CSV table of C-alpha atoms in Angstrom, one decimal:
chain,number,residue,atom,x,y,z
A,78,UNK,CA,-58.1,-36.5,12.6
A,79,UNK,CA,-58.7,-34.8,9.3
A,80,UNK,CA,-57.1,-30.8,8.2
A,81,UNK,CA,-60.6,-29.3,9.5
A,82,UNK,CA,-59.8,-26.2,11.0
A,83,UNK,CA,-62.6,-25.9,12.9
A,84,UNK,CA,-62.7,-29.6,14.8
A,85,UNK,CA,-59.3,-30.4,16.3
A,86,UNK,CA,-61.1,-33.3,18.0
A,87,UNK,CA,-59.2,-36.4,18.2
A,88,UNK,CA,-62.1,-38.3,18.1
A,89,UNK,CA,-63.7,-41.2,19.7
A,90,UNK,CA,-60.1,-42.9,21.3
A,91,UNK,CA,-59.4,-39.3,22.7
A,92,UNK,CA,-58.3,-39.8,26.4
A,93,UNK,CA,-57.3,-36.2,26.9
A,94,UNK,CA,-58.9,-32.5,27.4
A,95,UNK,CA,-57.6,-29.3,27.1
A,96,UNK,CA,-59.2,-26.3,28.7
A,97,UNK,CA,-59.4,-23.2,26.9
A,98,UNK,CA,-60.3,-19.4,27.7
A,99,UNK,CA,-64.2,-19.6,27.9
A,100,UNK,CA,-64.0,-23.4,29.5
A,101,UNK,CA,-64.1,-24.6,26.2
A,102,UNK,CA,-63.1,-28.4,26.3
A,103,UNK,CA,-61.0,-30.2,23.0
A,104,UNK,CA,-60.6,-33.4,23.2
A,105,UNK,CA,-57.4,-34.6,22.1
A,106,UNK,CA,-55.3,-38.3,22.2
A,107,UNK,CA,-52.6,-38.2,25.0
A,108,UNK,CA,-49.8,-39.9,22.5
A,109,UNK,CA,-50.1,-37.4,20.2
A,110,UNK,CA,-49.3,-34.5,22.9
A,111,UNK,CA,-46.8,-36.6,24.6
A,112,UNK,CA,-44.9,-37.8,21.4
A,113,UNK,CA,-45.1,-33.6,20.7
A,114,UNK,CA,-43.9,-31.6,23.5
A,115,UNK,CA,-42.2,-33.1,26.6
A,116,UNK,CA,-43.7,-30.9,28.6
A,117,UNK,CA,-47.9,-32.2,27.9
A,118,UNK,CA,-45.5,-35.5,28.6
A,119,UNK,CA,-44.4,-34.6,31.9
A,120,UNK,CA,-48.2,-33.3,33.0
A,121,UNK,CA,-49.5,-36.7,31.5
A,122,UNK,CA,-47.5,-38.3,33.6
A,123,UNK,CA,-48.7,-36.8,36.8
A,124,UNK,CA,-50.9,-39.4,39.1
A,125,UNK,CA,-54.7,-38.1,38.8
A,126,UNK,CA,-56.7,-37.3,41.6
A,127,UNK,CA,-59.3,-39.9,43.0
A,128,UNK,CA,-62.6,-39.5,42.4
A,129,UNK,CA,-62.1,-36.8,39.9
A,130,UNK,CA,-62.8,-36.2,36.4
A,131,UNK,CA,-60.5,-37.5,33.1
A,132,UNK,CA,-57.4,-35.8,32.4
A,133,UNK,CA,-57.6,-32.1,31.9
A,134,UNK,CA,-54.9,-29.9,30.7
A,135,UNK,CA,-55.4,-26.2,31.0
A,136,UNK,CA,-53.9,-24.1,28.3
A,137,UNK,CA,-55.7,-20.7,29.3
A,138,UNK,CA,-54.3,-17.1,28.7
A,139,UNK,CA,-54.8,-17.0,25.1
A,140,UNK,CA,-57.5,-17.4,22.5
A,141,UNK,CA,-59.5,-20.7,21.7
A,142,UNK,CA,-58.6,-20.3,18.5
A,143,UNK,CA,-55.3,-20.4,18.6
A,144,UNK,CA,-55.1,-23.4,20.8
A,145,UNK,CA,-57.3,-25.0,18.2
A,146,UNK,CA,-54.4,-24.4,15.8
A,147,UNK,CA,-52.0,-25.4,18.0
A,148,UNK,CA,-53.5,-28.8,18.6
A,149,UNK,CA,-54.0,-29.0,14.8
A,150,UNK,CA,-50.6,-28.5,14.4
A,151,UNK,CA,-49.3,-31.4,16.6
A,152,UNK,CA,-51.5,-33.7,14.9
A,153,UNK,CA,-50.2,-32.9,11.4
A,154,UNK,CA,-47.0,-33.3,12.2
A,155,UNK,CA,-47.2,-36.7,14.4
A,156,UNK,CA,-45.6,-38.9,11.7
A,157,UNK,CA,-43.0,-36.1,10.7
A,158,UNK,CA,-39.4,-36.3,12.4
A,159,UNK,CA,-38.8,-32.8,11.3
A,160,UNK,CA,-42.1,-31.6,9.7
A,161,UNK,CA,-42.6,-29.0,7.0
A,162,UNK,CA,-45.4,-26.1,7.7
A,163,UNK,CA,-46.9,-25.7,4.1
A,164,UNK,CA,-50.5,-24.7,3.2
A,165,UNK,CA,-53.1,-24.7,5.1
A,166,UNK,CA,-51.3,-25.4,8.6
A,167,UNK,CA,-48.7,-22.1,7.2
A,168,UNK,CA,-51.8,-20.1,7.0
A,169,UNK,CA,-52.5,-21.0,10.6
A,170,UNK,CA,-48.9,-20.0,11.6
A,171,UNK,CA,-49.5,-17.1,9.9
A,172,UNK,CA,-52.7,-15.7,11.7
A,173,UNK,CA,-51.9,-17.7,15.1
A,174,UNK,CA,-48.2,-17.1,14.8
A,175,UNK,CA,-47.8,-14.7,18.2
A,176,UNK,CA,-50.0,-17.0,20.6
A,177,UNK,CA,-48.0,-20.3,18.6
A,178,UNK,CA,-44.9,-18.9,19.5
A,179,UNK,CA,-45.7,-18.9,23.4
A,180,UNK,CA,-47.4,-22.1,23.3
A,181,UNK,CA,-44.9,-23.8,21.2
A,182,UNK,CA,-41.8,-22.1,23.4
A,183,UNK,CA,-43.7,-22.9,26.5
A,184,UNK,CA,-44.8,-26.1,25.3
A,185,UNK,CA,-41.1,-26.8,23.8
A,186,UNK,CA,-42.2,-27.8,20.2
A,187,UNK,CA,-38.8,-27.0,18.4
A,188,UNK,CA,-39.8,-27.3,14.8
A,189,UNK,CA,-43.3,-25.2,15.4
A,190,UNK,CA,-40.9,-22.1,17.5
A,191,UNK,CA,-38.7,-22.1,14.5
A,192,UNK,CA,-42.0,-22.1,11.7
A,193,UNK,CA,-43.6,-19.5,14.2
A,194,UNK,CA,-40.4,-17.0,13.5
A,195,UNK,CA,-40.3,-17.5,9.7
A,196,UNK,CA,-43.7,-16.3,9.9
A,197,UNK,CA,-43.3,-13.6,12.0
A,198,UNK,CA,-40.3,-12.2,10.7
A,199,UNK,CA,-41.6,-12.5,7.2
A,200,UNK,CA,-44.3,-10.0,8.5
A,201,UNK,CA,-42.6,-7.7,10.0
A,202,UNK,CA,-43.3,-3.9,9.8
A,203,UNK,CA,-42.2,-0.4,11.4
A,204,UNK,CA,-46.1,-0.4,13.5
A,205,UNK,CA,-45.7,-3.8,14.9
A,206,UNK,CA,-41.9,-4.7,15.6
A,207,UNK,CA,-41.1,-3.2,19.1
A,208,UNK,CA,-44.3,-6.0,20.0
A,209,UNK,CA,-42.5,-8.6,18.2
A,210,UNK,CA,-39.2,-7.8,19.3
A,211,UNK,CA,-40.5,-8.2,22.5
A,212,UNK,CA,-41.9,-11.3,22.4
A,213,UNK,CA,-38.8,-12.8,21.0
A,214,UNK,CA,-36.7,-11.9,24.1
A,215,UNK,CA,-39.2,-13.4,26.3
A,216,UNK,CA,-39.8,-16.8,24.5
A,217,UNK,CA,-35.9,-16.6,23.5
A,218,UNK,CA,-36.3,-16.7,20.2
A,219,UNK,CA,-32.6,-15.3,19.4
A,220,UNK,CA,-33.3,-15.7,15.2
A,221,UNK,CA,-36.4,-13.5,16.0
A,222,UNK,CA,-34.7,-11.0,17.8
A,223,UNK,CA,-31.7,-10.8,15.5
A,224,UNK,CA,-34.6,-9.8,12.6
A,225,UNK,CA,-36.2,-7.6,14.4
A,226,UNK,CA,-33.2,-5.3,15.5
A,227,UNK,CA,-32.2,-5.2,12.0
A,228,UNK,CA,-35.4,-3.9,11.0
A,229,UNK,CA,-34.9,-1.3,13.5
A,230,UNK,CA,-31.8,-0.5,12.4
A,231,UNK,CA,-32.7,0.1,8.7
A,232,UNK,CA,-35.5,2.2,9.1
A,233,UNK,CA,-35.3,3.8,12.9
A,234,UNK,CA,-37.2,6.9,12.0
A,235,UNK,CA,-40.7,5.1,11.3
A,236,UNK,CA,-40.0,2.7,14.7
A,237,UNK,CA,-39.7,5.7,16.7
A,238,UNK,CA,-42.9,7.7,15.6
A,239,UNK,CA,-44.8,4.3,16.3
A,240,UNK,CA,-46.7,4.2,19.8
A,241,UNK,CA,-45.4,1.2,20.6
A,242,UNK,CA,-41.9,2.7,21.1
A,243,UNK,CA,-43.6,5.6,23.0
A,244,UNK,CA,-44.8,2.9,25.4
A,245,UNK,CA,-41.7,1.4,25.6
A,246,UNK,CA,-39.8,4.5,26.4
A,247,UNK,CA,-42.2,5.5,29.1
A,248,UNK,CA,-42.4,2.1,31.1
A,249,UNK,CA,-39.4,0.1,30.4
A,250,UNK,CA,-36.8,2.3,29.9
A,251,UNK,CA,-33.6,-0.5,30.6
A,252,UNK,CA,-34.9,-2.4,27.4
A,253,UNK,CA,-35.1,0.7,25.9
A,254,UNK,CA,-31.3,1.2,26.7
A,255,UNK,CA,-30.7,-2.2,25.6
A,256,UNK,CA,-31.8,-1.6,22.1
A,257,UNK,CA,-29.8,1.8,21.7
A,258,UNK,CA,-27.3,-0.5,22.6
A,259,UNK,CA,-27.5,-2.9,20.6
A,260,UNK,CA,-28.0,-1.1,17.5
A,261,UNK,CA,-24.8,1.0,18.6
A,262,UNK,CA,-23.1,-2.1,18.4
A,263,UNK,CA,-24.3,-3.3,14.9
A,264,UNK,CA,-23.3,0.2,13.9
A,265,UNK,CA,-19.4,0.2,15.0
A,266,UNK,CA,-19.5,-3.7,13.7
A,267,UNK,CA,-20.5,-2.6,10.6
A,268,UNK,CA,-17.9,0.6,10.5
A,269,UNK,CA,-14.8,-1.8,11.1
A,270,UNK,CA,-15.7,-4.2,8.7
A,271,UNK,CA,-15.9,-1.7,6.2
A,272,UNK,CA,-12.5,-0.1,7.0
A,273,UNK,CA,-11.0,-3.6,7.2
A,274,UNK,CA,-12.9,-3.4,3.6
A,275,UNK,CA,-11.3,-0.6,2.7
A,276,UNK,CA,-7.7,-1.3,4.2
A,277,UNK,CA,-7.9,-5.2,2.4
A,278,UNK,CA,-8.4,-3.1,-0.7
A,279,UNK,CA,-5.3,-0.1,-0.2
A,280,UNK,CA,-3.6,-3.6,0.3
A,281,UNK,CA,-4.7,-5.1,-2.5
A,282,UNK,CA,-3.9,-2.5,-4.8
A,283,UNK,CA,-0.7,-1.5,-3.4
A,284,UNK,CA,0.6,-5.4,-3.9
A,285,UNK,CA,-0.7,-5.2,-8.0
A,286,UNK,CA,1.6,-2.3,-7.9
A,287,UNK,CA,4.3,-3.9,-6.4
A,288,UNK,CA,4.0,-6.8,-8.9
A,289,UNK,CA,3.5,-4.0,-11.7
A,290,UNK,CA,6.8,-2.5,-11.2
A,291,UNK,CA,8.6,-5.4,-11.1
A,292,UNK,CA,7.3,-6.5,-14.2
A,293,UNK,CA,8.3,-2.8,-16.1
A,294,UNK,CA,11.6,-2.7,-14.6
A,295,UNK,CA,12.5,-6.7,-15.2
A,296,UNK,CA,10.6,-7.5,-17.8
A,297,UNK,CA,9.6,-4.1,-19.6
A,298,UNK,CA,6.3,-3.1,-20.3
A,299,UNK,CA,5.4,-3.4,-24.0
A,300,UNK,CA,1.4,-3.9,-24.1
A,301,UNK,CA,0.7,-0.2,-22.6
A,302,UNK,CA,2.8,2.7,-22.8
A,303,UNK,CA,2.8,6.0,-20.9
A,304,UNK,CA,-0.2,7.3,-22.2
A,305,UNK,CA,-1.8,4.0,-22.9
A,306,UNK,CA,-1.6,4.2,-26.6
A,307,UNK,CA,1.5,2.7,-28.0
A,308,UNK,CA,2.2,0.4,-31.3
A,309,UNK,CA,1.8,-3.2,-31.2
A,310,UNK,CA,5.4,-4.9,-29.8
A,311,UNK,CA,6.7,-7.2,-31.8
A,312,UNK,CA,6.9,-9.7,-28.9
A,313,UNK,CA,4.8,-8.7,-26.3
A,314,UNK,CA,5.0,-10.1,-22.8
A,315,UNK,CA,1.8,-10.1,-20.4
A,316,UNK,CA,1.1,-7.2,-18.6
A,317,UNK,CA,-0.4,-8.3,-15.2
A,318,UNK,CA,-2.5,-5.0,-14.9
A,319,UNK,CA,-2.8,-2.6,-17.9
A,320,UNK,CA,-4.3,0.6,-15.5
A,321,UNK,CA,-1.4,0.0,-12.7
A,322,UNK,CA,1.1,-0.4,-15.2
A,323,UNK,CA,0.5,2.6,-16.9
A,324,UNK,CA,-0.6,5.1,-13.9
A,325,UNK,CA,3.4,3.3,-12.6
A,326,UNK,CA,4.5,4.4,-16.0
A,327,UNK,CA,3.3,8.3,-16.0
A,328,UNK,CA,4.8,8.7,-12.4
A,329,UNK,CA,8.1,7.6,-13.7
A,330,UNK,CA,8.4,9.5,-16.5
A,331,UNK,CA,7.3,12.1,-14.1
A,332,UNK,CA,10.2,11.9,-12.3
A,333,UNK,CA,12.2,12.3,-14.8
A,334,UNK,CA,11.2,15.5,-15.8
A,335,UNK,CA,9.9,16.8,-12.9
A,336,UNK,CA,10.3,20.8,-12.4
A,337,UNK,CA,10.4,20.9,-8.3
A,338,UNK,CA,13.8,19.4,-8.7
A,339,UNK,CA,15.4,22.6,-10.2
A,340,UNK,CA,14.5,24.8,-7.5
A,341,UNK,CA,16.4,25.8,-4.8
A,342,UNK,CA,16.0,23.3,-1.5
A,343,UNK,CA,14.9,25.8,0.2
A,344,UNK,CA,11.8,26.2,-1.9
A,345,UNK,CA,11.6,22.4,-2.0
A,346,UNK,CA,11.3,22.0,1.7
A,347,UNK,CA,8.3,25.1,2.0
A,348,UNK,CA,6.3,23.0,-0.7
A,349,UNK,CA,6.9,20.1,1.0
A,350,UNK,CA,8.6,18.1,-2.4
A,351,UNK,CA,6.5,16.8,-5.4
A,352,UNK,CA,3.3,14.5,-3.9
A,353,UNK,CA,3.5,12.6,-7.1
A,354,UNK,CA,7.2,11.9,-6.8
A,355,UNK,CA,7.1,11.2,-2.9
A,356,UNK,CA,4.5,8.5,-4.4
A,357,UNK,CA,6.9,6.8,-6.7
A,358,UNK,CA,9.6,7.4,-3.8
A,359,UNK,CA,7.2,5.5,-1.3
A,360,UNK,CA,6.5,2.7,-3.7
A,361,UNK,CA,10.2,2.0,-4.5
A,362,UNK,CA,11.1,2.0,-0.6
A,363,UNK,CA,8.2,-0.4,0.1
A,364,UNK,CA,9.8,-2.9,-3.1
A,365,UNK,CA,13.0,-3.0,-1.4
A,366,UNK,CA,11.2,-4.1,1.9
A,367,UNK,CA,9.4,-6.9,0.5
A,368,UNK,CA,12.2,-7.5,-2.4
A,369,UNK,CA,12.9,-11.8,-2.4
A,370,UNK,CA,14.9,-10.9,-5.5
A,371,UNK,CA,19.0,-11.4,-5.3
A,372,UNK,CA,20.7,-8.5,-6.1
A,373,UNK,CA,21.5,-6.9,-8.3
A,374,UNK,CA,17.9,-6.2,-8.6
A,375,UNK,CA,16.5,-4.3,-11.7
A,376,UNK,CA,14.0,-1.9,-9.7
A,377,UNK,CA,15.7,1.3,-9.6
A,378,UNK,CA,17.5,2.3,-6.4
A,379,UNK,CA,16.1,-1.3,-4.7
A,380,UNK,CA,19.8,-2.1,-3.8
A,381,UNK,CA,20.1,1.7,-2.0
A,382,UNK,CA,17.2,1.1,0.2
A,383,UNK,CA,18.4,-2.4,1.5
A,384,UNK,CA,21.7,-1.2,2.4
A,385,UNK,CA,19.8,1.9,4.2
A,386,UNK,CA,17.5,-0.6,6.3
A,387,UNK,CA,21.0,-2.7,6.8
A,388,UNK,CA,22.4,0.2,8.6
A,389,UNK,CA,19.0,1.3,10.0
A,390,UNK,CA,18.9,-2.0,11.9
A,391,UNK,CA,22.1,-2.5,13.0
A,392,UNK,CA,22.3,1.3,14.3
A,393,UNK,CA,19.5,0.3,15.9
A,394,UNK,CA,20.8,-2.7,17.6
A,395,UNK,CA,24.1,-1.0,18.5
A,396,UNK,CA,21.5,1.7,20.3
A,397,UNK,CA,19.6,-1.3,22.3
A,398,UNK,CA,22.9,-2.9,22.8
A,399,UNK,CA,24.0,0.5,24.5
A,400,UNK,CA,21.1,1.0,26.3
A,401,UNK,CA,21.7,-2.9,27.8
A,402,UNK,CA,25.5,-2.5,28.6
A,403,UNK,CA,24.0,0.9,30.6
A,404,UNK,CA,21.7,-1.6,32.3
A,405,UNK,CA,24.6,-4.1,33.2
A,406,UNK,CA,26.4,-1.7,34.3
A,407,UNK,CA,24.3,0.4,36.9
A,408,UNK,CA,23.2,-3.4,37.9
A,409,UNK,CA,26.7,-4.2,38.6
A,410,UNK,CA,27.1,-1.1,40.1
A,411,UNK,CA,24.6,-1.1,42.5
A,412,UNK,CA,24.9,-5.0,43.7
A,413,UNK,CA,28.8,-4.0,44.4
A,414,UNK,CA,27.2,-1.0,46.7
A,415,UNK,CA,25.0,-3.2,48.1
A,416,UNK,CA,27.7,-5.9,49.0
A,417,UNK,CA,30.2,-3.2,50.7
A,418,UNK,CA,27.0,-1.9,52.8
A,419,UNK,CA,26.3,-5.8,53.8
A,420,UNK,CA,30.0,-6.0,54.7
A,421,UNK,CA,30.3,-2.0,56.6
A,422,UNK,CA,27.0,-3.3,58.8
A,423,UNK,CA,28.5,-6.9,60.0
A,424,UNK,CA,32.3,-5.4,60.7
A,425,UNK,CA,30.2,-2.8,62.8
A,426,UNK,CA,28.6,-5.3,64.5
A,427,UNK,CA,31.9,-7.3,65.2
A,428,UNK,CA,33.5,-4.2,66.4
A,429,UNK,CA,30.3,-3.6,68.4
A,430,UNK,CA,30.4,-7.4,70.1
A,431,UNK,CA,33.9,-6.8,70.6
A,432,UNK,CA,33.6,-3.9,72.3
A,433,UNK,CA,30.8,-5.4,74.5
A,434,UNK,CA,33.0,-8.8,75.4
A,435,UNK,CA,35.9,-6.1,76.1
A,436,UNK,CA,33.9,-4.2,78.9
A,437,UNK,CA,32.5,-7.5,80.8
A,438,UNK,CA,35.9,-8.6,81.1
A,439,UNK,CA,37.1,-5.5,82.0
């Protein structure tokens, strides 16, 4: 069989028919549809009738053309394990590639469903995707599907001015509903993984910062001053990050000289304290959290914090071990209740079978 596009006739050894819309015949060679698609296999299989005519496969319900194509396609790719659509057989695809996709899903031909969704995807547009989106959850075409919600997605405006959505809306309202949903979710995916984003950055950042104070308060700072303009040291050490190092540098000299210190604490406490100094403050207490370093260790105050959490956590487990010796002791409490009621109710009923033996004597 040659690449004709207009003659998918398997020539003179074909066994095999295939009925198309119009009763159009094609004459095709039962190994090549069997070694294809397990499902020609399966009806090739099937014991003919006596008396009847060859073997005749319908394929009806979509254009003459396309089966044309479709049979084309099978016979290009016979010798191919996994076969590559290129040229003249992607053209097909191309202007076949909704009636290839049921044939080949119905069909099961693997490598021509997957070529049929490249193709259709490649072509997909605002007018024509609710169709196509469509069609891929019928034929479960899950790539297909993926594509064409994206596309929905990106530019929903245009999708829902198309008729095709109109349609949609007015007789299958459920898939409708579906979509919404769907795009929902893509939209809350997309909003956590940029604030895991953003929060993987604050972290980022705040660990530089970490590693940037350490290295001014060990090691000294001596590439970037304060203001970022300073004479070239004599020996300079390596300043993990110039920017952190010197924003670090200004909030510390800050401190220093800051005026909100000098006013009365009531004033302090109505303005709520210096935001740039709470900064520094926040940044020292989380260095003494993560601190490895023995003491004494040359971050300022680092030393001050850990003693703090020290107490924190052991007033903390003096608390929980109150609150537990409360719980052993209402425990204790009440299974020393419960024992003298277990002991009250048998003496009164020994007092009570006493009682009874003492009358039937009497």
């Amino acid at each position: 069989m040659g690449n004709s596009r207009t003659d998918p006739s398997g020539g003179d050894d074909a066994d095999v028919q295939i009925l198309t819309a119009g009763k159009r015949r094609i004459p095709v060679r039962s190994k090549v549809l069997a070694a294809a698609s397990p499902v020609l296999e399966s009806m090739l299989d099937r014991p003919q009738k006596r008396g009847g005519e060859g073997r005749v496969i319908p394929i009806l319900g979509v254009p003459h053309d396309a089966v044309c194509a479709f049979v084309r396609l099978l016979y290009s790719a016979r010798s191919c394990v996994t076969p590559a659509v290129e040229g003249e057989e992607a053209t097909e695809v191309g202007e076949h590639g909704v009636h290839l996709l049921v044939l080949s899903h119905v069909y099961q031909v693997g490598w021509l469903k997957r070529a049929c969704e490249r193709a259709l995807a490649s072509r997909l547009t605002a007018e024509g995707v609710v169709d196509v989106l469509v069609l891929a959850r019928r034929c479960d075409a899950p790539w297909l599907h993926l594509r064409c919600l994206r596309l929905i997605a990106r530019d929903y405006a245009a999708v829902e001015s198309t008729e095709a959505w109109r349609f949609l809306q007015d007789n299958d309202p459920w898939l409708e509903l579906d979509i919404l949903q769907s795009l929902q979710d893509a939209h809350l995916r997309q909003k956590r993984r940029r604030r895991k984003r953003e929060e993987e950055k604050v972290y980022t950042e705040l660990s530089e910062a970490m590693e940037c104070l350490q290295h001014i308060c060990a090691e000294g700072c001596t590439e970037v001053g304060p203001s970022g303009r300073g004479p070239p040291p004599r020996d300079p050490t390596h300043c993990p990050n110039p920017a952190t190092c010197r924003g670090l540098q200004q909030l510390i000299h800050h401190l220093a000289a800051c005026d909100r210190k000098k006013k009365p604490p009531q004033q302090q406490q109505q303005q709520h304290g210096c935001p740039r100094c709470k900064r520094l403050w926040q940044l020292l207490r989380l260095h003494s959290a993560i601190c490895v370093h023995p003491d004494p260790c040359k971050v300022p105050l680092c030393s001050q914090f850990k003693q703090k959490m020290e107490q924190t956590k052991r007033k903390a487990e003096e608390e929980e071990d109150e609150k537990w010796k409360l719980l052993v002791k209402k425990v204790a409490s009440a299974r020393v209740m419960s024992h003298l009621a277990k002991r009250k109710r048998q003496e009164g009923i020994q007092n009570q079978e006493a009682w009874l033996k003492q009358k039937l004597i009497d």
